Amino acid sequence: MARIMIVEDDTVIANLFKSAFTKEGYEVELALDGLEALEKIKLFNPTIILSDIMMPRMDGIELIKHLKAKKNTKKIPVVVMSNLAKEESVSEALKVGAVKHIVKQDYGPHEVVNIVKEVIAKS
């Protein structure tokens, strides 16, 4: 089964997503920001990363840039999440390598699981 890393500074949202993915049989690792994610990726080796854009210390865009610059992580698909559909940082995230954007308020955790399943299937 796929390994999902959720990078989200809101622990309530992170745990909702974690619960939904765990119920589907996925292994899930949480990180509160991009810096923590970079450290955990080394050991967890995720199949896909679901990342917020706006976070402290290192945001989702910087995380994607770091991932795409390294041989061992550049092929990991990253789905970005935000609360605003037309946020400038959303287009920047897609430009630097995110494969999809999800507006958090438009999708429940189980819908996000289905979106991630589709992305994994295409990878």
mmCIF file of C-alpha atoms in Angstrom:
data_model
loop_
_atom_site.group_PDB
_atom_site.id
_atom_site.type_symbol
_atom_site.label_atom_id
_atom_site.label_comp_id
_atom_site.label_asym_id
_atom_site.label_seq_id
_atom_site.Cartn_x
_atom_site.Cartn_y
_atom_site.Cartn_z
ATOM 1 C CA MET A 1 0.000 0.000 0.000
ATOM 2 C CA ALA A 2 1.107 3.555 -0.661
ATOM 3 C CA ARG A 3 2.815 5.690 1.964
ATOM 4 C CA ILE A 4 1.305 9.154 2.431
ATOM 5 C CA MET A 5 3.099 12.102 4.006
ATOM 6 C CA ILE A 6 0.795 14.891 5.156
ATOM 7 C CA VAL A 7 2.513 18.243 5.674
ATOM 8 C CA GLU A 8 0.064 20.496 7.504
ATOM 9 C CA ASP A 9 0.546 22.936 10.386
ATOM 10 C CA ASP A 10 -3.091 22.682 11.516
ATOM 11 C CA THR A 11 -3.057 19.506 13.615
ATOM 12 C CA VAL A 12 -6.851 19.112 13.484
ATOM 13 C CA ILE A 13 -6.840 19.019 9.672
ATOM 14 C CA ALA A 14 -3.718 16.831 9.614
ATOM 15 C CA ASN A 15 -5.295 14.281 11.946
ATOM 16 C CA LEU A 16 -8.574 14.251 9.977
ATOM 17 C CA PHE A 17 -6.642 13.389 6.815
ATOM 18 C CA LYS A 18 -4.466 10.890 8.657
ATOM 19 C CA SER A 19 -7.535 9.096 9.986
ATOM 20 C CA ALA A 20 -9.152 8.937 6.531
ATOM 21 C CA PHE A 21 -5.998 7.524 4.889
ATOM 22 C CA THR A 22 -5.340 5.078 7.736
ATOM 23 C CA LYS A 23 -8.889 3.677 7.435
ATOM 24 C CA GLU A 24 -8.122 2.982 3.766
ATOM 25 C CA GLY A 25 -5.016 1.003 4.767
ATOM 26 C CA TYR A 26 -2.342 3.586 3.943
ATOM 27 C CA GLU A 27 0.745 4.203 6.056
ATOM 28 C CA VAL A 28 0.711 7.872 7.067
ATOM 29 C CA GLU A 29 3.367 10.196 8.449
ATOM 30 C CA LEU A 30 2.648 13.763 9.600
ATOM 31 C CA ALA A 31 4.901 16.822 9.479
ATOM 32 C CA LEU A 32 4.051 20.313 10.733
ATOM 33 C CA ASP A 33 6.083 22.193 8.110
ATOM 34 C CA GLY A 34 8.466 21.733 5.201
ATOM 35 C CA LEU A 35 11.598 21.439 7.339
ATOM 36 C CA GLU A 36 10.120 18.642 9.424
ATOM 37 C CA ALA A 37 8.891 16.972 6.230
ATOM 38 C CA LEU A 38 12.382 16.997 4.686
ATOM 39 C CA GLU A 39 13.759 15.236 7.757
ATOM 40 C CA LYS A 40 10.977 12.641 7.903
ATOM 41 C CA ILE A 41 11.055 11.932 4.151
ATOM 42 C CA LYS A 42 14.542 10.445 4.540
ATOM 43 C CA LEU A 43 13.209 7.647 6.766
ATOM 44 C CA PHE A 44 9.589 7.365 5.631
ATOM 45 C CA ASN A 45 10.128 7.402 1.846
ATOM 46 C CA PRO A 46 6.563 8.456 0.897
ATOM 47 C CA THR A 47 4.771 7.423 -2.274
ATOM 48 C CA ILE A 48 3.036 10.815 -2.383
ATOM 49 C CA ILE A 49 3.060 14.032 -0.355
ATOM 50 C CA LEU A 50 -0.034 16.055 0.525
ATOM 51 C CA SER A 51 1.155 19.515 1.574
ATOM 52 C CA ASP A 52 -0.334 22.750 2.775
ATOM 53 C CA ILE A 53 1.149 25.837 1.114
ATOM 54 C CA MET A 54 1.171 28.360 3.954
ATOM 55 C CA MET A 55 3.210 27.017 6.896
ATOM 56 C CA PRO A 56 5.790 28.344 9.347
ATOM 57 C CA ARG A 57 9.562 27.791 8.940
ATOM 58 C CA MET A 58 9.306 26.338 5.398
ATOM 59 C CA ASP A 59 6.195 26.676 3.238
ATOM 60 C CA GLY A 60 4.912 24.195 0.684
ATOM 61 C CA ILE A 61 6.518 25.958 -2.287
ATOM 62 C CA GLU A 62 9.983 25.817 -0.738
ATOM 63 C CA LEU A 63 9.386 22.171 0.161
ATOM 64 C CA ILE A 64 8.551 21.347 -3.459
ATOM 65 C CA LYS A 65 11.637 23.206 -4.699
ATOM 66 C CA HIS A 66 13.832 21.178 -2.309
ATOM 67 C CA LEU A 67 12.194 17.906 -3.344
ATOM 68 C CA LYS A 68 12.464 18.563 -7.084
ATOM 69 C CA ALA A 69 16.144 19.540 -6.755
ATOM 70 C CA LYS A 70 17.177 16.136 -5.356
ATOM 71 C CA LYS A 71 17.529 12.965 -7.401
ATOM 72 C CA ASN A 72 15.988 10.676 -4.758
ATOM 73 C CA THR A 73 12.875 12.838 -4.168
ATOM 74 C CA LYS A 74 12.202 14.648 -7.450
ATOM 75 C CA LYS A 75 9.729 12.023 -8.692
ATOM 76 C CA ILE A 76 7.537 12.012 -5.559
ATOM 77 C CA PRO A 77 4.202 13.584 -6.575
ATOM 78 C CA VAL A 78 3.111 16.506 -4.409
ATOM 79 C CA VAL A 79 -0.523 17.553 -4.078
ATOM 80 C CA VAL A 80 -0.854 21.022 -2.552
ATOM 81 C CA MET A 81 -3.720 22.192 -0.380
ATOM 82 C CA SER A 82 -4.866 25.699 0.416
ATOM 83 C CA ASN A 83 -7.980 27.521 1.487
ATOM 84 C CA LEU A 84 -8.049 29.936 -1.435
ATOM 85 C CA ALA A 85 -8.693 28.832 -4.999
ATOM 86 C CA LYS A 86 -7.043 31.787 -6.737
ATOM 87 C CA GLU A 87 -4.108 32.290 -4.432
ATOM 88 C CA GLU A 88 -0.940 33.429 -6.214
ATOM 89 C CA SER A 89 1.068 30.819 -4.344
ATOM 90 C CA VAL A 90 -1.130 28.053 -5.825
ATOM 91 C CA SER A 91 0.031 28.847 -9.357
ATOM 92 C CA GLU A 92 3.605 29.127 -8.075
ATOM 93 C CA ALA A 93 3.323 25.678 -6.433
ATOM 94 C CA LEU A 94 2.073 24.152 -9.686
ATOM 95 C CA LYS A 95 4.838 25.924 -11.605
ATOM 96 C CA VAL A 96 7.592 24.478 -9.373
ATOM 97 C CA GLY A 97 6.281 20.928 -9.591
ATOM 98 C CA ALA A 98 3.076 20.219 -7.671
ATOM 99 C CA VAL A 99 0.862 17.809 -9.612
ATOM 100 C CA LYS A 100 -2.501 19.002 -8.304
ATOM 101 C CA HIS A 101 -4.138 21.649 -6.132
ATOM 102 C CA ILE A 102 -6.961 21.018 -3.671
ATOM 103 C CA VAL A 103 -9.024 23.758 -2.025
ATOM 104 C CA LYS A 104 -9.381 22.398 1.537
ATOM 105 C CA GLN A 105 -12.830 23.840 2.156
ATOM 106 C CA ASP A 106 -14.225 22.217 -1.019
ATOM 107 C CA TYR A 107 -13.329 18.602 -0.170
ATOM 108 C CA GLY A 108 -13.831 16.340 2.817
ATOM 109 C CA PRO A 109 -11.107 13.921 3.941
ATOM 110 C CA HIS A 110 -12.623 10.963 2.075
ATOM 111 C CA GLU A 111 -12.815 12.967 -1.153
ATOM 112 C CA VAL A 112 -9.154 13.895 -0.715
ATOM 113 C CA VAL A 113 -8.332 10.192 -0.310
ATOM 114 C CA ASN A 114 -10.017 9.525 -3.673
ATOM 115 C CA ILE A 115 -8.111 12.386 -5.334
ATOM 116 C CA VAL A 116 -4.825 11.033 -3.981
ATOM 117 C CA LYS A 117 -5.706 7.526 -5.211
ATOM 118 C CA GLU A 118 -6.179 8.979 -8.712
ATOM 119 C CA VAL A 119 -2.823 10.774 -8.574
ATOM 120 C CA ILE A 120 -1.057 7.610 -7.401
ATOM 121 C CA ALA A 121 -2.687 5.592 -10.194
ATOM 122 C CA LYS A 122 -1.351 8.069 -12.784
ATOM 123 C CA SER A 123 2.166 8.098 -11.307
#
